[in-house]
Each structure stands twice: as structure tokens, then as C-alpha cells.
Short mmCIF file of C-alpha atoms in Angstrom, two decimals:
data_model
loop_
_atom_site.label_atom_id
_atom_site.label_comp_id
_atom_site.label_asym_id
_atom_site.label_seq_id
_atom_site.Cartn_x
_atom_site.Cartn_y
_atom_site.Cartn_z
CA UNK E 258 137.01 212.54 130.03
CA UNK E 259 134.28 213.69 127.88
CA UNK E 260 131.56 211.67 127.40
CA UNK E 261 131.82 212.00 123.63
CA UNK E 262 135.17 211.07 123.69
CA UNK E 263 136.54 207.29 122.63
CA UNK E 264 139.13 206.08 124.80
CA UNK E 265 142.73 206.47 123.87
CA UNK E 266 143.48 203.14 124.49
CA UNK E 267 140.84 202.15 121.23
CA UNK E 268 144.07 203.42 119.37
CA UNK E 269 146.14 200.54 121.04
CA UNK E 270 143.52 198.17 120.57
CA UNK E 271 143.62 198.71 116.63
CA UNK E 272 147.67 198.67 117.02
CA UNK E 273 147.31 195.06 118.56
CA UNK E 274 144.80 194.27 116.43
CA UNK E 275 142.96 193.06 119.64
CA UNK E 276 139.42 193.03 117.36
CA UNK E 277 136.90 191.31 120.10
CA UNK E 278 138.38 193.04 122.94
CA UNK E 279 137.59 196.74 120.53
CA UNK E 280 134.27 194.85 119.45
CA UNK E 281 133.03 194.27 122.87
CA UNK E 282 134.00 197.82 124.09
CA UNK E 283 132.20 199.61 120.78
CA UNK E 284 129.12 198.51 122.31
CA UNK E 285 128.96 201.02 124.87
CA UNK E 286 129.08 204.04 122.59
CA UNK E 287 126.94 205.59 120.40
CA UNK E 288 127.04 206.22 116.48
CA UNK E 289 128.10 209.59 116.49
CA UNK E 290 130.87 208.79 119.22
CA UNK E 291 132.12 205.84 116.78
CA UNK E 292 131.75 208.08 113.80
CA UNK E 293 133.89 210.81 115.34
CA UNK E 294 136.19 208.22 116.32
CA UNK E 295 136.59 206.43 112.02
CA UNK E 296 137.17 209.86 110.84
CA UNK E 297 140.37 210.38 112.87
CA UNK E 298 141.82 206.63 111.78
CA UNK E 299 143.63 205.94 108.93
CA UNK E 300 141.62 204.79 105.79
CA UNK E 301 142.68 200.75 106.48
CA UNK E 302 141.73 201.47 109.97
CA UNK E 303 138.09 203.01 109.22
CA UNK E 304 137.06 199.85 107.24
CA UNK E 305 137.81 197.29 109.68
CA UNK E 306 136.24 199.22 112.78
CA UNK E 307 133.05 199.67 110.51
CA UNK E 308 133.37 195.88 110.08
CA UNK E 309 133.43 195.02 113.81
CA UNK E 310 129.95 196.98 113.87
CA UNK E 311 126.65 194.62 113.99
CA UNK E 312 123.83 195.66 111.65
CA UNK E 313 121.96 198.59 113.05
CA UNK E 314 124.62 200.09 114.64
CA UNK E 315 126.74 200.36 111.47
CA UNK E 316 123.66 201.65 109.79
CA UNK E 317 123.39 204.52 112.09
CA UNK E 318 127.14 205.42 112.42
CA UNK E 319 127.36 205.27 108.62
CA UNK E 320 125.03 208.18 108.27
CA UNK E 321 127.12 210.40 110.46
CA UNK E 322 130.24 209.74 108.44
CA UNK E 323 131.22 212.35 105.80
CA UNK E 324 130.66 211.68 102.46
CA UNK E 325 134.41 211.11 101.73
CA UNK E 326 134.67 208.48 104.37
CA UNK E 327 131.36 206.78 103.65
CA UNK E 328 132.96 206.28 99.58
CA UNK E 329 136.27 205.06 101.55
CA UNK E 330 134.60 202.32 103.41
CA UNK E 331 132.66 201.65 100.39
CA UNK E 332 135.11 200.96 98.15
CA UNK E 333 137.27 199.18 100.77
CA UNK E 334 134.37 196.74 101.33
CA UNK E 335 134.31 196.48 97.73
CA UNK E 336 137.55 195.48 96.38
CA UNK E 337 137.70 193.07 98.93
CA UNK E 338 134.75 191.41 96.81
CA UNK E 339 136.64 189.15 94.58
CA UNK E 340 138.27 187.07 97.95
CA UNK E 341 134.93 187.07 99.93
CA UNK E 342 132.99 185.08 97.22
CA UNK E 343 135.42 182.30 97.27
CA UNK E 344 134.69 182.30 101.03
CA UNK E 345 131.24 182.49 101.42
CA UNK E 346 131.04 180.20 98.20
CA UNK E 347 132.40 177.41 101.07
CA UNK E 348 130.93 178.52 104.03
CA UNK E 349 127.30 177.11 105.02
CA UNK E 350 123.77 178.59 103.83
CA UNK E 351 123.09 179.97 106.77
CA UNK E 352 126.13 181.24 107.78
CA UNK E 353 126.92 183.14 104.45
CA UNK E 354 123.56 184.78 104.66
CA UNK E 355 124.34 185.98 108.62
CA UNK E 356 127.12 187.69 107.29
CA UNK E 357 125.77 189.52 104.42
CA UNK E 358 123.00 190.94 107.16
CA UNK E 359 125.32 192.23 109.81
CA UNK E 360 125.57 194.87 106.39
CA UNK E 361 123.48 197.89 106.49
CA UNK E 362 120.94 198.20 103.19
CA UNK E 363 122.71 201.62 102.21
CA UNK E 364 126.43 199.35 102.46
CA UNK E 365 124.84 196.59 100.16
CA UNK E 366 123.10 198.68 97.91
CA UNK E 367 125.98 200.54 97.34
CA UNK E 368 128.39 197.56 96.88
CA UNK E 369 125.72 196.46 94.22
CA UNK E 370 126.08 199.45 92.14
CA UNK E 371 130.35 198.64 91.92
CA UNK E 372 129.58 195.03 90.92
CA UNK E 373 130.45 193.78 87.49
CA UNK E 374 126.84 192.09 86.15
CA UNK E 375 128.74 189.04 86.70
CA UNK E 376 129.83 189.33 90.28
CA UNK E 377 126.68 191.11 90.74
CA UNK E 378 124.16 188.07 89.92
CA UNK E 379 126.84 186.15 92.68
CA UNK E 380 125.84 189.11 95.47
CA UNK E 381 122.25 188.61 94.76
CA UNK E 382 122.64 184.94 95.54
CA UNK E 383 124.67 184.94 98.63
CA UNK E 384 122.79 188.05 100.07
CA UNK E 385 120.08 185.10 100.00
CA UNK E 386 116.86 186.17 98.52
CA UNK E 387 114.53 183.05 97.60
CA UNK E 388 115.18 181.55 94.00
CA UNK E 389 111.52 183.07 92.73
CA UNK E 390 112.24 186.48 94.75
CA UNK E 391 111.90 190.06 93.54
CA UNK E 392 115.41 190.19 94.66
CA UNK E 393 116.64 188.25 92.35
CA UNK E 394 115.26 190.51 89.37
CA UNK E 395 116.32 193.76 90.70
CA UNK E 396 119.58 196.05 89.34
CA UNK E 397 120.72 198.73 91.24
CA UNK E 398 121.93 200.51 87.85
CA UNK E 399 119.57 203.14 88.70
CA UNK E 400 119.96 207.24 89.58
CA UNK E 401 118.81 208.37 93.34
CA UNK E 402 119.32 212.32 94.29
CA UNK E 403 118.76 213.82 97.59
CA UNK E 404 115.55 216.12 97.90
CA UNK E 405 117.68 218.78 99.29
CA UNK E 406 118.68 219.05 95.69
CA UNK E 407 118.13 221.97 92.94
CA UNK E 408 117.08 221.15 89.64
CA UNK E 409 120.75 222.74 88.34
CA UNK E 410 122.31 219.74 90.71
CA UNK E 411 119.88 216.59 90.40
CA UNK E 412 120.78 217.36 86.57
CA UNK E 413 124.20 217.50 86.82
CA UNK E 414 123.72 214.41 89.00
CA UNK E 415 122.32 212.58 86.20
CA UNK E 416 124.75 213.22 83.98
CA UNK E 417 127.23 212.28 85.75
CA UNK E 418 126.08 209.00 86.92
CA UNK E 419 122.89 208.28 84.62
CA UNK E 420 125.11 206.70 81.90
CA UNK E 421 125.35 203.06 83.69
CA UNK E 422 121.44 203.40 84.43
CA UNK E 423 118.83 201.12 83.50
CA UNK E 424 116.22 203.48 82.53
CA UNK E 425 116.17 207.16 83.16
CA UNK E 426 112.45 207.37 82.68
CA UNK E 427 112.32 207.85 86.56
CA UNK E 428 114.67 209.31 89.34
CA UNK E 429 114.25 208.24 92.63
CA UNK E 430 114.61 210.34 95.53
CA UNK E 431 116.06 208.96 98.82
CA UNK E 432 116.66 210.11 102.29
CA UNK E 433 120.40 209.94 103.70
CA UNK E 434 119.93 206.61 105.28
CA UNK E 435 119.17 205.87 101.64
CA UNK E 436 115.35 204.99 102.30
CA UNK E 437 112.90 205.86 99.86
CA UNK E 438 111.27 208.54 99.38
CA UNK E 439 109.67 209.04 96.00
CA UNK E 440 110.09 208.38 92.71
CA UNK E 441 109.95 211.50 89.72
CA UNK E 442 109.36 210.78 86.06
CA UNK E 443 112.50 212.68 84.40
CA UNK E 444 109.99 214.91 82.40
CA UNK E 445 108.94 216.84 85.55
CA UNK E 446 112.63 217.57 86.86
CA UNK E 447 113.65 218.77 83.01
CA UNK E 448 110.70 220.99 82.66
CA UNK E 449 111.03 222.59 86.25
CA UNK E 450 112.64 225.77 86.95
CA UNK E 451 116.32 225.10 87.94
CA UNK E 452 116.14 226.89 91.15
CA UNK E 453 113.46 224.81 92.29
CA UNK E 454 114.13 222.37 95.16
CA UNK E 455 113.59 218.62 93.93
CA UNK E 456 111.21 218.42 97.74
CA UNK E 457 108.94 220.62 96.21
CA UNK E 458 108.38 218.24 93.13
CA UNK E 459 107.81 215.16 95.38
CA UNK E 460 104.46 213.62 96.50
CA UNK E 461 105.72 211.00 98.37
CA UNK E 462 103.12 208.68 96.77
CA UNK E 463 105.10 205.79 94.73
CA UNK E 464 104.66 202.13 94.45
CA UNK E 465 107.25 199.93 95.49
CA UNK E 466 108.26 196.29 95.79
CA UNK E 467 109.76 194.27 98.21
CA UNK E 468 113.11 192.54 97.28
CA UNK E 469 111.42 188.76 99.06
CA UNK E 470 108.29 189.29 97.50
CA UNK E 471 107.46 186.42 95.15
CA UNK E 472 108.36 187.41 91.26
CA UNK E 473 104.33 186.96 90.18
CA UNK E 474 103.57 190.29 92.74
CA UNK E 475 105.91 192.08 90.40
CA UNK E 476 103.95 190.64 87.32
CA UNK E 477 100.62 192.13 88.80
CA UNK E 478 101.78 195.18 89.86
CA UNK E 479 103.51 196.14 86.59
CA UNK E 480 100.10 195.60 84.57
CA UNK E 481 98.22 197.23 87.48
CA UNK E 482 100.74 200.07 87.54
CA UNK E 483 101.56 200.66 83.25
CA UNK E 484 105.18 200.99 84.69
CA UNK E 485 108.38 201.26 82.62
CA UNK E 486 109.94 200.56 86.06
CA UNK E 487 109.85 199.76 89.79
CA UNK E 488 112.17 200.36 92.78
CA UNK E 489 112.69 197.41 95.03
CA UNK E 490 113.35 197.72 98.81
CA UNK E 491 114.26 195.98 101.84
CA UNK E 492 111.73 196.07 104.67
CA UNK E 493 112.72 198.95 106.31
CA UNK E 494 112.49 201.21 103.47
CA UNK E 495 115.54 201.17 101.53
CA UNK E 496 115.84 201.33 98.30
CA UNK E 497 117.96 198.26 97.04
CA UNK E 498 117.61 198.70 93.16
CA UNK E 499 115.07 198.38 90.40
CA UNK E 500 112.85 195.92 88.35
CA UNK E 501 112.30 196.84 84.92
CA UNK E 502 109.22 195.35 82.63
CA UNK E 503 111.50 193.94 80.20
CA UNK E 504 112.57 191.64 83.04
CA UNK E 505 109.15 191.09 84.21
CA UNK E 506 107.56 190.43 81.10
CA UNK E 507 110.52 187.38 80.74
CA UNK E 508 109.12 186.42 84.14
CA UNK E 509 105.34 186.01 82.71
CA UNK E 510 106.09 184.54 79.59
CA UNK E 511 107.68 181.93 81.79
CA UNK E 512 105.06 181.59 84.35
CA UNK E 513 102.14 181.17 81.33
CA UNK E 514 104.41 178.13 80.04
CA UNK E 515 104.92 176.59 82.85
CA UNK E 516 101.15 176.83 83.53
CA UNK E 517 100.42 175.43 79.77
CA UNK E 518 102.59 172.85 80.00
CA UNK E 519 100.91 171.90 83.42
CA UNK E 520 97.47 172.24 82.03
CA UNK E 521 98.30 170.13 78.98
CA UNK E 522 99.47 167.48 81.56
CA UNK E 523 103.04 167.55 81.32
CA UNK E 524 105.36 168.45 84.01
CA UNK E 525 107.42 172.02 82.91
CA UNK E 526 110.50 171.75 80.63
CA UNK E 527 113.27 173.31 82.19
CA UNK E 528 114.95 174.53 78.81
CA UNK E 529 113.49 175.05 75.53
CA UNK E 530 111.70 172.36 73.41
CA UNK E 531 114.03 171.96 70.74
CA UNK E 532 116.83 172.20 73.54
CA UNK E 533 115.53 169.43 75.64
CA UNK E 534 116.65 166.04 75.10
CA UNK E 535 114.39 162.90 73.96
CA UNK E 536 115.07 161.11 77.65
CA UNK E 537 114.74 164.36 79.56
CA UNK E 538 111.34 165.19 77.32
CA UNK E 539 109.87 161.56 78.37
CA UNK E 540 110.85 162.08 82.04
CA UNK E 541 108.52 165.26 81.98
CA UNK E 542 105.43 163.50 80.25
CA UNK E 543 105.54 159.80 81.38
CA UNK E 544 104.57 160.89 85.09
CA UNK E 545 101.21 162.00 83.96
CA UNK E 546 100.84 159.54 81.84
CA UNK E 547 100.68 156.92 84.05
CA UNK E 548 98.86 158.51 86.98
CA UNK E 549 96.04 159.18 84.32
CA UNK E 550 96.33 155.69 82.95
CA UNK E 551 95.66 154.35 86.44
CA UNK E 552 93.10 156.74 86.32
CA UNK E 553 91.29 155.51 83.24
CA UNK E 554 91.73 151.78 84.78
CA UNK E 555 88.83 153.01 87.16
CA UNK E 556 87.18 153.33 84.07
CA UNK E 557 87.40 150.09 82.99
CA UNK E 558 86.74 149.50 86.25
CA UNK E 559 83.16 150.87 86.48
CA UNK E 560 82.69 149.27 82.95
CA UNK E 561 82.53 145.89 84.43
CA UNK E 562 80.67 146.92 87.38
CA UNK E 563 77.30 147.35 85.12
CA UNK E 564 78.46 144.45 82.60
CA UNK E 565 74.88 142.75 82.97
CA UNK E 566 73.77 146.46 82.19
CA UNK E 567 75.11 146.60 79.37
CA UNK E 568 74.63 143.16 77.92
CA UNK E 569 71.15 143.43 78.62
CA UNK E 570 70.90 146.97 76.64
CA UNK E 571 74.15 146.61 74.78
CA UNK E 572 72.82 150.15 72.59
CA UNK E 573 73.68 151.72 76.07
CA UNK E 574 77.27 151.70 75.30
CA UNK E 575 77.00 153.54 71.60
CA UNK E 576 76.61 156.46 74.35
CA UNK E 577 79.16 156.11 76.49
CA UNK E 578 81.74 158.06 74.77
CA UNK E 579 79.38 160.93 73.93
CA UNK E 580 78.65 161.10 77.31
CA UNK E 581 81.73 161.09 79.31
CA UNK E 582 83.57 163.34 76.79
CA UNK E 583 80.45 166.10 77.06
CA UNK E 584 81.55 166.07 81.01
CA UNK E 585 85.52 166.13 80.37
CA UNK E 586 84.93 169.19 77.84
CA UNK E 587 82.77 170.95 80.40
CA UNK E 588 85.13 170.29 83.43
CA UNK E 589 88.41 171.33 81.29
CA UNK E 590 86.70 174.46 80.49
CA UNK E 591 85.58 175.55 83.90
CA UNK E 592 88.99 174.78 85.41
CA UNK E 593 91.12 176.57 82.79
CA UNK E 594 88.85 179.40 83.51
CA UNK E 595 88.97 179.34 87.20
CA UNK E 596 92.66 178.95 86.71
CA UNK E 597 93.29 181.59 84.47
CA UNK E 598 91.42 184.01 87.02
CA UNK E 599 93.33 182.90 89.52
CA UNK E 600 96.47 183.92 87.68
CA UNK E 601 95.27 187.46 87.34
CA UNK E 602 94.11 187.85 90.72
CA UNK E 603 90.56 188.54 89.42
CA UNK E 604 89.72 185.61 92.35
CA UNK E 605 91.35 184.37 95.03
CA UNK E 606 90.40 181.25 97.81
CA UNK E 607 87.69 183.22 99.30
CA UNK E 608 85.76 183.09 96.14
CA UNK E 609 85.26 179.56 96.03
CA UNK E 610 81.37 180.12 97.24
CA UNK E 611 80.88 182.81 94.70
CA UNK E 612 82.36 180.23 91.70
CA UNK E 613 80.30 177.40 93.26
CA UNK E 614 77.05 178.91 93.02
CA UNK E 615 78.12 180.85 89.20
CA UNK E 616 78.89 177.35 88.15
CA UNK E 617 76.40 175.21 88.96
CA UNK E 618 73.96 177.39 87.58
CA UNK E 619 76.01 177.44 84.65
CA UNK E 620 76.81 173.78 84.18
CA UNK E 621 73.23 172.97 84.65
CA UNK E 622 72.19 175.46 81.66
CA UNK E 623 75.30 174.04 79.43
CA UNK E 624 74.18 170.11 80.54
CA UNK E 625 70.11 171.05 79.40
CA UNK E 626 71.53 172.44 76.23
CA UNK E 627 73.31 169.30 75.52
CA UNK E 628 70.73 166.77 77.11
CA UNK E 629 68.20 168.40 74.74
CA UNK E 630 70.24 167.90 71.56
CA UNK E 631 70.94 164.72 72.93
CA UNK E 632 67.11 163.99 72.98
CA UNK E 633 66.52 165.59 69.59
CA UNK E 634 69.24 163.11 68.32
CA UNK E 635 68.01 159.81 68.79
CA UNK E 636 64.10 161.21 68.12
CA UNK E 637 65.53 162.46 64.29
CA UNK E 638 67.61 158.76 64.30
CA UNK E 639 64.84 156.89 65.35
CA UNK E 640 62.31 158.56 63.37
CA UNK E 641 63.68 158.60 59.63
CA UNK E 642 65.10 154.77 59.75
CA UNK E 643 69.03 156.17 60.15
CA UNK E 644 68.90 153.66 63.33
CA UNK E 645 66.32 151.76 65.39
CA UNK E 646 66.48 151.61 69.16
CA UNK E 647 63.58 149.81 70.10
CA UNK E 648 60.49 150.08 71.29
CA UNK E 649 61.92 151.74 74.49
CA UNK E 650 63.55 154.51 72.50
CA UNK E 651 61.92 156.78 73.75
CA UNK E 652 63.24 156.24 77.51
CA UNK E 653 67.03 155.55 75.93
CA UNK E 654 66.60 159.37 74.68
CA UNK E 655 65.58 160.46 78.07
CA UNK E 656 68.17 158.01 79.69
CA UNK E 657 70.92 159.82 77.35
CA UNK E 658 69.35 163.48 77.95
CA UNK E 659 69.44 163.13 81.71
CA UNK E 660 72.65 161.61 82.14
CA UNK E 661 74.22 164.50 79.82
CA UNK E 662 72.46 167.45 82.51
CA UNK E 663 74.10 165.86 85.50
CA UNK E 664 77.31 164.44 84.01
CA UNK E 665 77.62 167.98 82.58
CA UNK E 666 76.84 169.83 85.97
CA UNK E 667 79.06 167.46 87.62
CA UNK E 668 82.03 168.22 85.53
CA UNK E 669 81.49 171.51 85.82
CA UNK E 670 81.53 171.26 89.11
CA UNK E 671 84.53 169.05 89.26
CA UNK E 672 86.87 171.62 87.06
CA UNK E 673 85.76 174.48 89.14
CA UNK E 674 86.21 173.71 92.62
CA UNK E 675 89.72 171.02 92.26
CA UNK E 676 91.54 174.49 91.18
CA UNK E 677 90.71 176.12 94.51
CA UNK E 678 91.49 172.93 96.05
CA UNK E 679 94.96 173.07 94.85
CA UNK E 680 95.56 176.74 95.92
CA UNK E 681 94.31 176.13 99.71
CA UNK E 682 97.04 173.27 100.21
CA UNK E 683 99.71 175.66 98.20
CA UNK E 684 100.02 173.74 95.68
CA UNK E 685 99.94 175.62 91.90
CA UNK E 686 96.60 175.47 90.48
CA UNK E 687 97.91 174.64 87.02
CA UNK E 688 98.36 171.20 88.08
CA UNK E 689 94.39 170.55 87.70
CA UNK E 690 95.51 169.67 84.36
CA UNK E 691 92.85 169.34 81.47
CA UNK E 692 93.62 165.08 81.10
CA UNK E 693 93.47 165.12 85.06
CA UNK E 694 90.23 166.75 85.38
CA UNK E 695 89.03 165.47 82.26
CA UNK E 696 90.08 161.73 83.90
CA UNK E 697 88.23 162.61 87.46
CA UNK E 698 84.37 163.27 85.46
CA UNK E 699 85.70 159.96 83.11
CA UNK E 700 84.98 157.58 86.22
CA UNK E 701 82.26 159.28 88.09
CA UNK E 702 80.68 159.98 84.76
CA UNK E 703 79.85 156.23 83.80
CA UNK E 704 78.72 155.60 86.93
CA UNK E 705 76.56 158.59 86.76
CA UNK E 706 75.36 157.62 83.15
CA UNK E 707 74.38 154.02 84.29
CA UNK E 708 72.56 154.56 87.39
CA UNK E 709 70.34 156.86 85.56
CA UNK E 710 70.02 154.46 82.82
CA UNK E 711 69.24 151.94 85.59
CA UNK E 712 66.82 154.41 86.80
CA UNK E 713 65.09 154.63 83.64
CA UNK E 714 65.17 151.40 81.89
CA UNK E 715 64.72 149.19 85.06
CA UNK E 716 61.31 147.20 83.85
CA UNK E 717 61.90 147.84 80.21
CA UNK E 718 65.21 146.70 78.96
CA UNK E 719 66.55 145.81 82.07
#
């Protein structure tokens, strides 16, 4: 027997519909043995051997099929759709997503592309990319020629099957294991000679995403890229479909309110505002709430610690509000900066030294701007009658001025650094809401205040 030849008794086997006994025995031969052996069996017959192929194996015999067989097992696979989904629909997680990967990329991808938009959104879910995946953005409505193509037949291509197609901005250019190869803005391949081979057009230097990458890479790369479109691919190369910025763009605007709503100290809404109910709108704010109103109970808390402070120099607490409200200001701003840059990717963990140093320096400059008005304001009170402080006055002022410097550069601090706190234990960075942050310098901020006071006024009017 030749060694390229399949057994006559495989024939029997598919009679009997003995399927382990002809999947255990495939295993010995290679794709273009199996492939030789599909093309001779009926059309029923071709899609269930393909089906008793594992994943790489099928991928490889599939590209030795013709192209008449390949669109038979295609579209047997596919109008079997409709049943499967009940059936994976009840079978486990895991189980539904083993079966969807015994598929070869060029099978799915191809399936895709028959899908109603309905049944399509079901495919992405049980081929089981993660909820806030790539994948889960992607159409394959897009056009893919050969580079072995003329211009005369990647046009006619187009026509015929550009119609269902996302955009047509850009063709992409795949191998015949369907990986990709390039991408070509439609402009070139119209304005080229139509003799001209679509290889010779081709760079091979494209952008692409991955279909498990998280949906904010997409975000990035789009406004790194000023791209109408992007193809998506699994990890070995092949192309699976395409993002476009329409998609992505409803992908940011939902990212920035989720972060605002975060920021503002409010967990995210999950529908619109005037869609979400009065109890489900309470649910979303009343956990903040309280974890800052335990918060401010520290407050109170240092309050009382430095009672005999302040009935000794009761004209200490006139300040207190100026004081830990200059910190909360300056720590809100640093952090929705540091957030925001974090967002774009302009920093990332590593930069938390860089920040550190950048803000210190700066809260130290914003807190000696403040502490001086803060001087300046109880010298122009004291001075024209609006308010008398004493005969100590004059070390209240510095009492106030120094506090603001520190309570400033400590808020500063504070805002910066709890952002980058939040990203190393992978949590979002939003969450160093403005109320939390602003909450955080609140307590430390009176204690700050006082002991300088202490500092100051210890002999005088204390």
C-alpha cells in the first residue's frame, strides 16, 4: 500500500459510523493524506471527518482542501449553527469554550462572516473572549484578498463581497491559512495599474490587535494610530475580523464615565441616568457615602483630641476649615491629574519616583503661595480693626501660614501617590475618588494644623 494512501477500511468505518475507532486511526496520517482522503467522500461525509480532527491538525488539512470543499465544510459547519447554540447554551463554561477551540481560526472566522449580527454577538460569547475583550468588539464584515491577486481580480473581489463590509477604507491581505499579512488603504489598489500584483503593493508593516487584549489597548492604539479601522487576530496570526473607531470611541466615552462617576465618589451606573431607578441610584452612592462618613468621624475624632487646644485658643478653630479644605483642593487636583495620565498612558507604575519628586516640589510652591496669603490675611485683619487676634497675632499668622505649606505639600502628596497605589494592587485608579482623597488630608490635616499650632503657641496662648 502506498504510504499516501488511507486505508480502505476508513470507508467502512464512516459506513458504521464507528467515529472513535476512525478518530483514533486519523492520528497516524498526515494533512495532505486526510485531505486526499475528504475530497473522495461524499459532502455529509467530508464534514464529519473534518469534525473528528483536533485543532491543529484540522488547520493544516483545511489548507490542502480545494476551495470547493473548504466552502462545503464551511457551510455544513454553519447551518448546523442554529442547534449548536442551544447546546453549548447548556453545556458548562469550560466545556463550551474546549469545543469552540478544537476549531481552526480560518473555520471560525469564516463561520463569523455567515452569522446573522444576532447569532453572531452569541458566537463571540461562547467562543469565550473576556467580557472587556477586543474580541468582543470585532466584526468580521470585512474584505481579505490573496496577494497572489491582480488589481483586475482584488477589484472584482470587492465588488463582489465588499457590499456586507464594514468599511472599505482598507483591504486586508491574508495568506491561505488566512493569517495576516497586510493591510492596503483602497486608494492605492484603485490607483494601481490593473496588471499589477497586489504583493507588490504590500509592506507588510500594519498594526494589529489581539482579539483578548483588554478594550482600553484598542482605545490607545486608535488615537496613536488616526485609524478608521483595525484588524483583530488570534495569537497565531489570523485575522479574526475588525474593530472600527465608531465602536471604540463608544468604548471611551464609557470608560471616561465610569472614571467620572468614580472620581465624583459614586460607584458607576450601569444604564443611563434618567434610566436608572431611585433605589438602584442610592445603591450606587450610599456606599461611599458612608465609608467617607466614617471617614470624617476621624475628624471629629482628632477634634477632641486637642479640645484643651482649642479652648485655650478657641480663634484656632476660625481656621480650621480654611485649612483642611486648602489640602483637600490640592490633593483632588494632583490625583485627578495623575489619574488622567494614567488613562492616556502618558505614565505608568514605574513613574511613581518621577511624580514623587515633580510633586513635592510642586505642592511645596502651591502650600508657600497659600501660607503667604494666609499670613497677609490676618496682618490686613489685624491691622485695620476688621478683627483682633491678640497680642500673639502675630504667631497665629505664622501658626496658619505654616500649617497651610505642609498641609498643602501633604495633600499633594497624598492625591499623587494613592493613584499609583491603586494601579500596583490592580485595582482602577479612578477609585481615588476626589471626597476619598479629599477625606484622607481631612484627618491628617487637623492633626497637622494643631501640632504646629502647638509648636508655635506653646508659652503664649497655650
Amino acid at each position: 500500500m502506498n504510504e499516501l494512501e488511507i486505508p480502505a477500511h476508513f470507508t467502512e468505518l464512516i459506513e458504521g459510523k464507528r467515529w472513535k475507532t476512525l478518530k483514533a486511526e486519523l492520528v497516524d496520517f498526515g494533512p495532505i493524506q486526510i485531505a486526499g482522503f475528504i475530497e473522495k467522500l461524499p459532502k455529509n461525509s467530508q464534514i464529519i471527518v473534518f469534525r473528528l480532527l483536533s485543532r491543529m491538525p484540522a488547520k493544516e488539512t483545511f489548507q490542502y482542501l480545494t476551495y470547493e470543499t473548504q466552502e462545503d465544510i464551511i457551510e455544513g459547519l454553519a447551518s448546523n449553527v442554529h442547534k449548536l447554540t442551544g447546546l453549548l447554551n447548556d453545556l458548562d463554561p469550560d466545556d463550551r469554550t474546549a469545543f469552540f477551540e478544537e476549531l481552526p481560526g480560518t473555520v471560525c472566522q469564516r463561520l463569523m462572516q455567515m452569522l446573522s449580527k444576532e447569532e453572531r454577538e452569541i458566537a463571540t460569547r461562547l467562543l469565550g473572549y473576556p467580557e472587556e475583550s477586543i474580541g468582543r468588539l470585532m466584526t468580521p464584515e470585512y474584505v481579505a484578498i490573496k496577494p497572489h491577486y491582480t488589481v483586475q481580480q482584488a477589484l472584482e473581489h470587492i465588488r463582489k463581497f465588499g457590499h456586507d463590509s464594514e468599511t472599505l477604507n482598507v483591504i486586508y491581505i491574508v495568506d491561505n491559512q488566512w493569517r495576516l499579512i497586510d493591510d492596503i488603504k483602497i486608494r492605492e489598489i484603485i490607483l494601481a495599474p490593473l496588471d499589477k500584483a497586489i504583493s507588490e503593493l504590500i509592506d507588510s508593516r500594519f498594526v494589529s490587535l489581539n482579539a483578548y487584549d483588554d478594550q482600553e489597548v484598542a482605545v490607545k492604539v486608535f488615537a496613536d494610530q488616526d485609524r478608521v479601522a483595525l484588524p483583530v487576530t488570534a495569537s497565531d496570526g489570523t485575522l479574526l475580523g475588525i474593530v472600527t473607531v465608531d465602536d471604540v470611541m463608544d468604548v471611551q466615552e464609557q470608560e471616561s464615565t465610569e472614571d467620572f462617576q468614580k472620581f465624583g465618589g459614586a460607584a458607576e451606573l450601569d444604564l443611563a441616568y434618567t434610566k436608572t431607578s431611585l433605589i438602584e441610584m442610592v445603591k450606587k452612592r450610599a456606599g461611599w457615602l458612608i465609608i467617607l462618613f466614617f471617614g470624617q468621624l476621624l475628624t471629629a475624632s482628632a477634634m477632641t483630641f486637642f479640645e484643651a487646644e482649642l479652648e485655650k485658643a478657641l480663634m484656632l478653630a476660625l481656621f480650621i476649615p480654611l485649612i483642611i479644605s486648602s489640602g483637600g483642593n490640592s490633593g483632588s487636583q494632583a490625583a485627578s491629574i495623575i489619574i488622567r495620565s494614567l488613562a492616556l498612558g502618558e505614565l505608568n507604575v514605574k513613574s511613581w519616583w518621577y511624580v514623587m519628586r515633580k510633586e513635592l516640589l510642586t505642592g511645596l510652591i502651591l502650600g508657600s503661595i497659600l501660607g503667604i496669603i494666609g499670613l497677609f490675611r490676618v496682618f490686613i485683619w489685624q491691622t485695620t480693626g476688621l478683627y483682633d487676634y491678640g497680642e500673639f497675632w502675630l504667631w497665629i499668622s505664622l501658626s496658619v501660614s505654616a500649617s497651610l505649606v505642609f498641609i498643602v505639600l501633604w495633600g499633594t502628596f497624598v492625591g499623587s501617590m494613592i493613584p499609583f497605589l491603586l494601579k500596583r494592587l490592580k485595582l482602577d485608579p479612578a477609585t481615588a475618588s476626589a471626597p476619598f482623597v479629599a477625606t484622607c488630608v481631612d484627618v491628617t490635616g487637623l492633626v497637622i494644623y494643631f501640632s504646629i499650632a502647638v509648636l508655635f503657641l506653646t508659652g503664649k496662648l497655650l
